mmCIF file of C-alpha atoms in Angstrom:
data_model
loop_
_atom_site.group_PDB
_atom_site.id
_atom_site.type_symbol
_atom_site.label_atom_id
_atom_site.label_comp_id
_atom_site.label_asym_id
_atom_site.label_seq_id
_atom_site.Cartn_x
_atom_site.Cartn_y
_atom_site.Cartn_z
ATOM 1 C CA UNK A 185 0.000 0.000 0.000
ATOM 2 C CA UNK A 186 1.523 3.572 -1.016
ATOM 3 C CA UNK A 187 2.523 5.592 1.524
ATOM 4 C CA UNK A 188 0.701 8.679 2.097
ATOM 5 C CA UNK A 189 2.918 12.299 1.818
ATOM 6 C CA UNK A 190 2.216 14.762 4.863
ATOM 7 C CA UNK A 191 2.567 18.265 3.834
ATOM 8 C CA UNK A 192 4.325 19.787 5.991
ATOM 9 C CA UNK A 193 5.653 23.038 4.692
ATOM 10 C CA UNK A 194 2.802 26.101 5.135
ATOM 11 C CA UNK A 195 3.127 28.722 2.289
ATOM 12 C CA UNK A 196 3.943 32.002 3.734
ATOM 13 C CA UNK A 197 1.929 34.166 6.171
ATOM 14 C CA UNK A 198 2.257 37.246 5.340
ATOM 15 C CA UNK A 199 0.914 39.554 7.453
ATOM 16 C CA UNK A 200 -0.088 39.354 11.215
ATOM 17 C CA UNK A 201 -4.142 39.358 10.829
ATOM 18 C CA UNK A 202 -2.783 36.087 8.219
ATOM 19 C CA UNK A 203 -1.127 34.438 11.637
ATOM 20 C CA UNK A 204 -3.816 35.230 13.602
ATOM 21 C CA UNK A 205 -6.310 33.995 11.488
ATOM 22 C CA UNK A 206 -4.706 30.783 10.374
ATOM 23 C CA UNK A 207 -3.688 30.242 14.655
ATOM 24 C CA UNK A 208 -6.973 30.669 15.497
ATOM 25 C CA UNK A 209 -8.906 28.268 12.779
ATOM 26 C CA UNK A 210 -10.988 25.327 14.187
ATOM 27 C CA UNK A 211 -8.558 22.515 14.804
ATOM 28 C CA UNK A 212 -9.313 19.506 13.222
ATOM 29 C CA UNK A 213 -8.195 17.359 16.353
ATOM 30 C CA UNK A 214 -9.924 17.369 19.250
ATOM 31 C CA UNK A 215 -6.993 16.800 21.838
ATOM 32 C CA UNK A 216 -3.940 19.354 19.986
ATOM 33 C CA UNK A 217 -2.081 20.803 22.748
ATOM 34 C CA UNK A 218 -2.472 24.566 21.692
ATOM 35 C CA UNK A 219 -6.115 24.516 23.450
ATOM 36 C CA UNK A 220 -4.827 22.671 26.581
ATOM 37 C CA UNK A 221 -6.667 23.916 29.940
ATOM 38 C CA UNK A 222 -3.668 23.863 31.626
ATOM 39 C CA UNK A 223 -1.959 26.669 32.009
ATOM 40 C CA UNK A 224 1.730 27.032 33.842
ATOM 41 C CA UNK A 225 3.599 25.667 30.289
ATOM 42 C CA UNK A 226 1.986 27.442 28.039
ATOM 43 C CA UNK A 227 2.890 30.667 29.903
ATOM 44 C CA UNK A 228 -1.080 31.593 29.561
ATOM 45 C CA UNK A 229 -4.723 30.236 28.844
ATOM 46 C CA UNK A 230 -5.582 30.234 24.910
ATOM 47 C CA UNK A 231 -7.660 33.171 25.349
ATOM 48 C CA UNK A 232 -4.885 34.786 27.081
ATOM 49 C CA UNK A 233 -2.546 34.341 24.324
ATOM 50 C CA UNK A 234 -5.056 34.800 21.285
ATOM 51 C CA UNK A 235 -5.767 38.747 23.334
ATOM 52 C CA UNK A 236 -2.061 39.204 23.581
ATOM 53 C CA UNK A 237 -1.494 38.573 20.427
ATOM 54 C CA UNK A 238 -4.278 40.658 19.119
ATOM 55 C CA UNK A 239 -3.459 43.191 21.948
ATOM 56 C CA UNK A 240 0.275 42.608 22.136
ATOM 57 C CA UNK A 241 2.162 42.501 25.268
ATOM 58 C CA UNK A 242 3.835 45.709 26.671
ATOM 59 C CA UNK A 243 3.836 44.410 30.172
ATOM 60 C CA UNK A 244 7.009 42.595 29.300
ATOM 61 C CA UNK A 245 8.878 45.513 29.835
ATOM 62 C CA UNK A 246 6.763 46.655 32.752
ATOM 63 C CA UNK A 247 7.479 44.359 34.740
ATOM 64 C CA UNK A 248 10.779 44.459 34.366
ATOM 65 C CA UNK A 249 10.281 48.302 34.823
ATOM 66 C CA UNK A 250 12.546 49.467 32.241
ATOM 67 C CA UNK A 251 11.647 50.889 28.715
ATOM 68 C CA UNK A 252 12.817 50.831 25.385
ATOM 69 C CA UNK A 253 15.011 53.400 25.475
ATOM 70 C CA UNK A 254 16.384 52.489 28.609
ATOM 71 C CA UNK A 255 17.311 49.423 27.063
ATOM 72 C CA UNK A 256 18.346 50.687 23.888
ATOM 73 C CA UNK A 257 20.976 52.864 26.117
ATOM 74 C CA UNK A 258 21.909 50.174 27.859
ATOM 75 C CA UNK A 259 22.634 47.764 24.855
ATOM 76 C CA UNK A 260 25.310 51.111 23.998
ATOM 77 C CA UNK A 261 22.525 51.750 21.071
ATOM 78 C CA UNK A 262 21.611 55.349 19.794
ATOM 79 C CA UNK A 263 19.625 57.167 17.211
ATOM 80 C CA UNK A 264 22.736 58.423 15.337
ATOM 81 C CA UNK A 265 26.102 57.380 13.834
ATOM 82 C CA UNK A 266 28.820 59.727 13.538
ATOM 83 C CA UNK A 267 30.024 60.684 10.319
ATOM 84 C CA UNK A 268 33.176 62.655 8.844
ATOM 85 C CA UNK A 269 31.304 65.226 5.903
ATOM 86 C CA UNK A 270 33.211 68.215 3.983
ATOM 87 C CA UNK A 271 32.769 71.672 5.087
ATOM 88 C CA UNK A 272 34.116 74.359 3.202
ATOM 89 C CA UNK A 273 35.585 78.076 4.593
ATOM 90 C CA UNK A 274 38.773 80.624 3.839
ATOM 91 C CA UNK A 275 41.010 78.158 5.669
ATOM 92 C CA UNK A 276 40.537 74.503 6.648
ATOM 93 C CA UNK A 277 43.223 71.568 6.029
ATOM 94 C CA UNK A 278 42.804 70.596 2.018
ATOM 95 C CA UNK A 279 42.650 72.630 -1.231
ATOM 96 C CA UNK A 280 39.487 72.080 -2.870
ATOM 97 C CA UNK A 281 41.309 72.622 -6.291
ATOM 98 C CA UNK A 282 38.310 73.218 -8.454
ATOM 99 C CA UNK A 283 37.056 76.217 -5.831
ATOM 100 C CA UNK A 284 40.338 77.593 -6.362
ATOM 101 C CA UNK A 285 40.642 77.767 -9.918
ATOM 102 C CA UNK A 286 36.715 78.825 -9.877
ATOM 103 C CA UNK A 287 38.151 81.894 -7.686
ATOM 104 C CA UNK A 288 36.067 80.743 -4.744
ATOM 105 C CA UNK A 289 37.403 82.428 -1.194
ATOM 106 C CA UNK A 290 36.127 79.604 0.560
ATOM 107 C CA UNK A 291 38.250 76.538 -1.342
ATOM 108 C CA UNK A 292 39.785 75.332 1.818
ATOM 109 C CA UNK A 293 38.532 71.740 2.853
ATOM 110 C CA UNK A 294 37.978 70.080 6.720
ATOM 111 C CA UNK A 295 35.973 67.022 7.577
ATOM 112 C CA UNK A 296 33.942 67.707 9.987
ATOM 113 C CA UNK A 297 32.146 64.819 12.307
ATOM 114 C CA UNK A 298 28.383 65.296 12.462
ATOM 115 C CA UNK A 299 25.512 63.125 14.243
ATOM 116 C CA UNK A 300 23.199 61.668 11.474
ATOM 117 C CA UNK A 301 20.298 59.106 11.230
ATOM 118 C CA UNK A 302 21.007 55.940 8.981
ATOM 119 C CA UNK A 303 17.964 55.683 7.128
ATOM 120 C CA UNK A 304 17.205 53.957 3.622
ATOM 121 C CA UNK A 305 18.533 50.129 4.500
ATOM 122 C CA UNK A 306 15.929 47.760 4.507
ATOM 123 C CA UNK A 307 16.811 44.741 7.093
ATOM 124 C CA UNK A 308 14.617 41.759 7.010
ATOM 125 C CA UNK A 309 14.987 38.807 10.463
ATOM 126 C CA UNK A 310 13.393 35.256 10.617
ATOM 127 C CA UNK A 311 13.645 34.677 14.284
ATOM 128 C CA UNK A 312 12.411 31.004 15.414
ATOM 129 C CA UNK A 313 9.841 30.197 17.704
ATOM 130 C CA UNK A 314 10.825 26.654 18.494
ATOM 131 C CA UNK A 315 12.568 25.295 21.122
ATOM 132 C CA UNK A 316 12.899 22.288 23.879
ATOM 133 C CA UNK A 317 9.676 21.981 26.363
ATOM 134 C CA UNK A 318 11.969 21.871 29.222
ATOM 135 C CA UNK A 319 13.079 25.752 27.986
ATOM 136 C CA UNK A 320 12.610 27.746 31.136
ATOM 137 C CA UNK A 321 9.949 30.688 31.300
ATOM 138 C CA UNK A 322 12.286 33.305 31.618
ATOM 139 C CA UNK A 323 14.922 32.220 28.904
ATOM 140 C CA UNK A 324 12.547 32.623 26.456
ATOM 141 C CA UNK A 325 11.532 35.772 27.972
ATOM 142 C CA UNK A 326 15.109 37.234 28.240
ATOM 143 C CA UNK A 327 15.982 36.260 24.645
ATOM 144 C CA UNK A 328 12.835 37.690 23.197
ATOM 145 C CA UNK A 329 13.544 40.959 25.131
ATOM 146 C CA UNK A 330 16.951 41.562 23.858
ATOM 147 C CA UNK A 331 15.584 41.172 20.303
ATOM 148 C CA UNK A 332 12.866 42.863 20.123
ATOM 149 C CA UNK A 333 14.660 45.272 21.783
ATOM 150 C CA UNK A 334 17.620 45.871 19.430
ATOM 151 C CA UNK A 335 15.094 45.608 16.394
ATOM 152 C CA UNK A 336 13.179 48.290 17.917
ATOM 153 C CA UNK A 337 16.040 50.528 18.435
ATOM 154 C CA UNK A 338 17.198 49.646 14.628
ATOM 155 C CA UNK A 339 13.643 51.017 13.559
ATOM 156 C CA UNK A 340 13.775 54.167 15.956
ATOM 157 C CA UNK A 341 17.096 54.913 14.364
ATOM 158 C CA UNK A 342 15.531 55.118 10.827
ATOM 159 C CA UNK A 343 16.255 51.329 9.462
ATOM 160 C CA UNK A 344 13.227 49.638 7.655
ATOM 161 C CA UNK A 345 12.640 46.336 9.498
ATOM 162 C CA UNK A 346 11.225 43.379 8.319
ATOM 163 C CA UNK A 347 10.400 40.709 11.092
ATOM 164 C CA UNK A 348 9.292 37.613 10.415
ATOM 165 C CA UNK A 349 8.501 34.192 13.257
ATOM 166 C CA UNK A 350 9.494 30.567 12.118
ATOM 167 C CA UNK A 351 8.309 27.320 13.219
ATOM 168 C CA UNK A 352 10.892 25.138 11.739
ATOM 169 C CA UNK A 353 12.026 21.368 13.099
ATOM 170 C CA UNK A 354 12.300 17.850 12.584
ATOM 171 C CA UNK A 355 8.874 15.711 12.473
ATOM 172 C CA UNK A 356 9.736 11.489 13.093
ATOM 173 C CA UNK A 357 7.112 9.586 10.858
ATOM 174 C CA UNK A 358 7.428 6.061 10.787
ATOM 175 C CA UNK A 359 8.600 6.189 6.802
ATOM 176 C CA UNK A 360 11.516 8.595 7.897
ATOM 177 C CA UNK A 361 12.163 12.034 9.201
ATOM 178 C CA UNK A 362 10.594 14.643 7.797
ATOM 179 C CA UNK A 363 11.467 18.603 7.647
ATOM 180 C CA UNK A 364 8.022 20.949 8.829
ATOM 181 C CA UNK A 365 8.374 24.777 8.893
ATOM 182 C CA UNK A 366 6.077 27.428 8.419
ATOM 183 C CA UNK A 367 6.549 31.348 8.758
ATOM 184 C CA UNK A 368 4.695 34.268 9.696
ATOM 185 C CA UNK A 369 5.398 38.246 9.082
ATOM 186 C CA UNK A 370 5.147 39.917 12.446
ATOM 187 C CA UNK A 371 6.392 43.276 11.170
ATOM 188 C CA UNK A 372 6.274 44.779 7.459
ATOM 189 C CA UNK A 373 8.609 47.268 6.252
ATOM 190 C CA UNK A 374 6.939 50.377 6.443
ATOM 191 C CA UNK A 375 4.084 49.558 8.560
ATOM 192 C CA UNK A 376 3.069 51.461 11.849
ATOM 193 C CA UNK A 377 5.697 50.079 14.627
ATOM 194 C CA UNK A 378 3.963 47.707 17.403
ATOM 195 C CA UNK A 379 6.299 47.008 19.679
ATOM 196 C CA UNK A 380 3.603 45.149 22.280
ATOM 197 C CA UNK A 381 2.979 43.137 19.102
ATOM 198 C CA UNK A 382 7.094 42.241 18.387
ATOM 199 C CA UNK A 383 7.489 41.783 22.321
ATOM 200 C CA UNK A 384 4.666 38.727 22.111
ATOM 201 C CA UNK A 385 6.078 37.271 19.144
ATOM 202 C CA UNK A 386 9.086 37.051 20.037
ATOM 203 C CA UNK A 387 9.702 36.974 24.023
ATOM 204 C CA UNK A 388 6.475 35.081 24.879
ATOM 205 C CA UNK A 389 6.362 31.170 25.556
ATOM 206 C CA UNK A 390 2.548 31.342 24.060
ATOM 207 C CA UNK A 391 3.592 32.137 20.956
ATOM 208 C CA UNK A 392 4.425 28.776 19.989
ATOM 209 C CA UNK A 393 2.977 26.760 22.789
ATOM 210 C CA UNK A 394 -0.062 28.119 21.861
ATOM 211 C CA UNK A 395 -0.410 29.913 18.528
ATOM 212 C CA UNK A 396 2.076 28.123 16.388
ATOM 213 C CA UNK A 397 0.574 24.921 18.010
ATOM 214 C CA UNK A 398 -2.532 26.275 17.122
ATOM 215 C CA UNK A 399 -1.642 26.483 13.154
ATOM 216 C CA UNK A 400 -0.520 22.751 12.930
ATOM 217 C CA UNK A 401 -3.712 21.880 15.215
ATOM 218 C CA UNK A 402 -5.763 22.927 12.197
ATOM 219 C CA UNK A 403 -3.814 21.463 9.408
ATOM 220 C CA UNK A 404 -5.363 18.502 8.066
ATOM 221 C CA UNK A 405 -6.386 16.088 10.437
ATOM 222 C CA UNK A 406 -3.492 13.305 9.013
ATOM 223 C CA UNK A 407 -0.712 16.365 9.528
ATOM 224 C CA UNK A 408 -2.032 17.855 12.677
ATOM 225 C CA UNK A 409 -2.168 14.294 14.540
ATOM 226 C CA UNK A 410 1.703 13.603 13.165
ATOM 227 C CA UNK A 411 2.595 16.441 14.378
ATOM 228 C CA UNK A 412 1.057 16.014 18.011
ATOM 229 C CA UNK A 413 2.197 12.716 18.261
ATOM 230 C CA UNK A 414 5.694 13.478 18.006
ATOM 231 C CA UNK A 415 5.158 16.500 20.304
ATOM 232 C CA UNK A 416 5.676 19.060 17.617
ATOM 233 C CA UNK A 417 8.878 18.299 16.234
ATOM 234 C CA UNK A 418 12.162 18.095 17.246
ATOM 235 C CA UNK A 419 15.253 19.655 16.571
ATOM 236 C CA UNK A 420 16.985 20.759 15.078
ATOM 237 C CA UNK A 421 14.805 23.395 14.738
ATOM 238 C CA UNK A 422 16.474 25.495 12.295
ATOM 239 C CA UNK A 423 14.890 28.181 10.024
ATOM 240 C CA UNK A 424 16.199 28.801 6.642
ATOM 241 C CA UNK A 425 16.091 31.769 4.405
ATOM 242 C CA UNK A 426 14.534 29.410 1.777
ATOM 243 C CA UNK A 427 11.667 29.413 4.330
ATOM 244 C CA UNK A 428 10.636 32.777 3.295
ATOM 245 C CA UNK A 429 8.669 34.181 -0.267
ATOM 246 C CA UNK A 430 11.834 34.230 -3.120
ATOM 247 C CA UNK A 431 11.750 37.995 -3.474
ATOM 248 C CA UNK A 432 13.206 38.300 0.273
ATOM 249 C CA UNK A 433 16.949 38.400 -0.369
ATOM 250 C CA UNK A 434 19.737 38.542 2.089
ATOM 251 C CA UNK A 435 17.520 37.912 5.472
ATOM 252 C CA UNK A 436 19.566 37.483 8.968
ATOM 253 C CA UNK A 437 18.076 34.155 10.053
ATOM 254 C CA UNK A 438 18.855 34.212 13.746
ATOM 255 C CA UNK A 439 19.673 30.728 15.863
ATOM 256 C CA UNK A 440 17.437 28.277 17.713
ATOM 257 C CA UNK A 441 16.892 28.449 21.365
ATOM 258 C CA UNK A 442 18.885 25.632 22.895
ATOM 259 C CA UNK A 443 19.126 23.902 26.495
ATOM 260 C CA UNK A 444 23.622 24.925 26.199
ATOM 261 C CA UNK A 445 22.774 28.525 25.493
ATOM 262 C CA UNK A 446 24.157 30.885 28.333
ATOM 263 C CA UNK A 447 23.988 34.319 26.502
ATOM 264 C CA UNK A 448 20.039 34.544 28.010
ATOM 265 C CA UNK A 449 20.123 33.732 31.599
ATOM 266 C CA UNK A 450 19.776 36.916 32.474
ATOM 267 C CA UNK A 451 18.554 40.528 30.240
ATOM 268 C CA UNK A 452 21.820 42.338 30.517
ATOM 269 C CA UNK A 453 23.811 39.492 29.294
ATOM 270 C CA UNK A 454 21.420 38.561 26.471
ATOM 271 C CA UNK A 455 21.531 42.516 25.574
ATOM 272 C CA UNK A 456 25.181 42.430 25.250
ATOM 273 C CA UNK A 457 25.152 38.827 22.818
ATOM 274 C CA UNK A 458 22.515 41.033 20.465
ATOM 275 C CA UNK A 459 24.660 43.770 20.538
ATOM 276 C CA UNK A 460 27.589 41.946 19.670
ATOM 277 C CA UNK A 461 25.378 40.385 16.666
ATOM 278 C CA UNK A 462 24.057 43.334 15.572
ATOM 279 C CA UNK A 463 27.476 45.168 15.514
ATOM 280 C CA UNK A 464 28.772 42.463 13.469
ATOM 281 C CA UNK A 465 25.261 43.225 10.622
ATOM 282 C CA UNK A 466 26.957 46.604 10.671
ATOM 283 C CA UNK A 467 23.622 47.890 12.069
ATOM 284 C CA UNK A 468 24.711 49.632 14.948
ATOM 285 C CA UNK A 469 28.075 50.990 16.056
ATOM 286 C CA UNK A 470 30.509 50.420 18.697
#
């Protein structure tokens, strides 16, 4: 008897009412995890995380009573980059040959180091949503704060950000492992800036133990059991630019949450490992 083919890789979702529409769809099993009653894993109820992700989640930062800014100052992040640009008077340290020739009293050259915005760069990040279930609370919590808090500060500085959520892993059928993934824009280029919104999808635990869960819960009813019976995947759970539409060139395509990873035990340290990261893009400056 032929085996049957799972489909397992979503097209695109490409917009945030997409994600929310295709997390919220009636499940086609009756037992998927992303409706659970229980609570303390999932990090909150599925109304709970269906409101916060309609509502997004700015408490994040309340809680830990600092703001964006105050992080963005403390990740050594600013609006402005310094740059060296030509000013012109009777005396400076170059000839500005052609001024001279033209008769021009002010031909002498100096560069000058002004504060300016870098605008006009378009930056597009798949971030993934999957990790372990033993992944503590908080881990998720710090990493997801250091992101969306360095992405914000990219956008306040006058970058066009493109973020988009992954749900990418390993799925064990009994013909053979099998790759899922699926991806969702969180934030377009362009588009109003919701930081609640980016703070949800990426720092909170009910964005995939509930919402991404919720997507495969309403796949069809072959997929949606495979995938609950082998808890979701496993990992690796690594995202791949290929994962998003063709015309998306060059995205960063950050790492998967693991059990070894240090760097977010704790928000200052996870600050700093972004920082580092996003010094390396070029995006901010040291």
């Amino acid at each position: 008897m032929p085996t049957t083919t799972l489909t397992t890789t979503l097209p695109p979702l490409l917009s945030w009412r997409e994600f929310l529409d295709a997390a919220t769809a009636p499940p086609s099993i009756s037992y998927g995890s992303s409706r659970r009653t229980d609570v303390e894993w999932h990090g909150a109820s599925w109304d709970e995380a269906v409101q916060l992700a309609v509502d997004g989640w700015p408490l994040a930062l309340e809680e830990a009573d600092v703001t964006i800014s105050q992080l963005r100052d403390s990740a050594g992040l600013s609006h402005a980059v310094t740059v060296l640009e030509p000013t012109w008077d009777v005396t400076g340290s170059e000839v500005d040959v052609g001024a001279y020739l033209a008769g021009v009293p002010e031909c002498m050259v100096d560069a000058v180091p002004r504060q300016v915005s870098r605008r006009g760069k378009v930056i597009t990040f798949l971030v993934p949503s999957s990790y372990s279930h033993r992944i503590d609370h908080q881990v998720i919590i710090n990493r997801g704060l250091a992101l969306a808090t360095l992405c914000a500060a990219i956008i306040d500085a006058g970058h066009s950000v493109e973020i988009w959520s992954g749900d990418a892993g390993i799925l064990h059928l009994p013909q053979g492992n099998q790759r899922y993934c699926g991806v969702a824009r969180v934030i377009s280029a362009g588009e109003p800036f919701d930081v609640g919104r980016l703070i949800f999808a990426m720092a909170h635990p009910a964005m995939l133990r509930r919402l991404w869960f919720g997507i495969w819960d309403s796949q069809p009813k072959a997929v949606a059991a495979a995938m609950y019976a082998d808890n979701y995947g496993r990992a690796p759970y690594t995202c791949r630019a290929t994962d998003l539409p063709s015309e998306i060139t060059q995205p960063y395509v950050f790492p998967y949450l693991t059990e070894e990873d240090r760097q977010w035990d704790d928000l200052p340290t996870a600050l700093s490992w972004g920082r580092q990261v996003f010094s390396d893009l070029g995006l901010i400056q040291d």
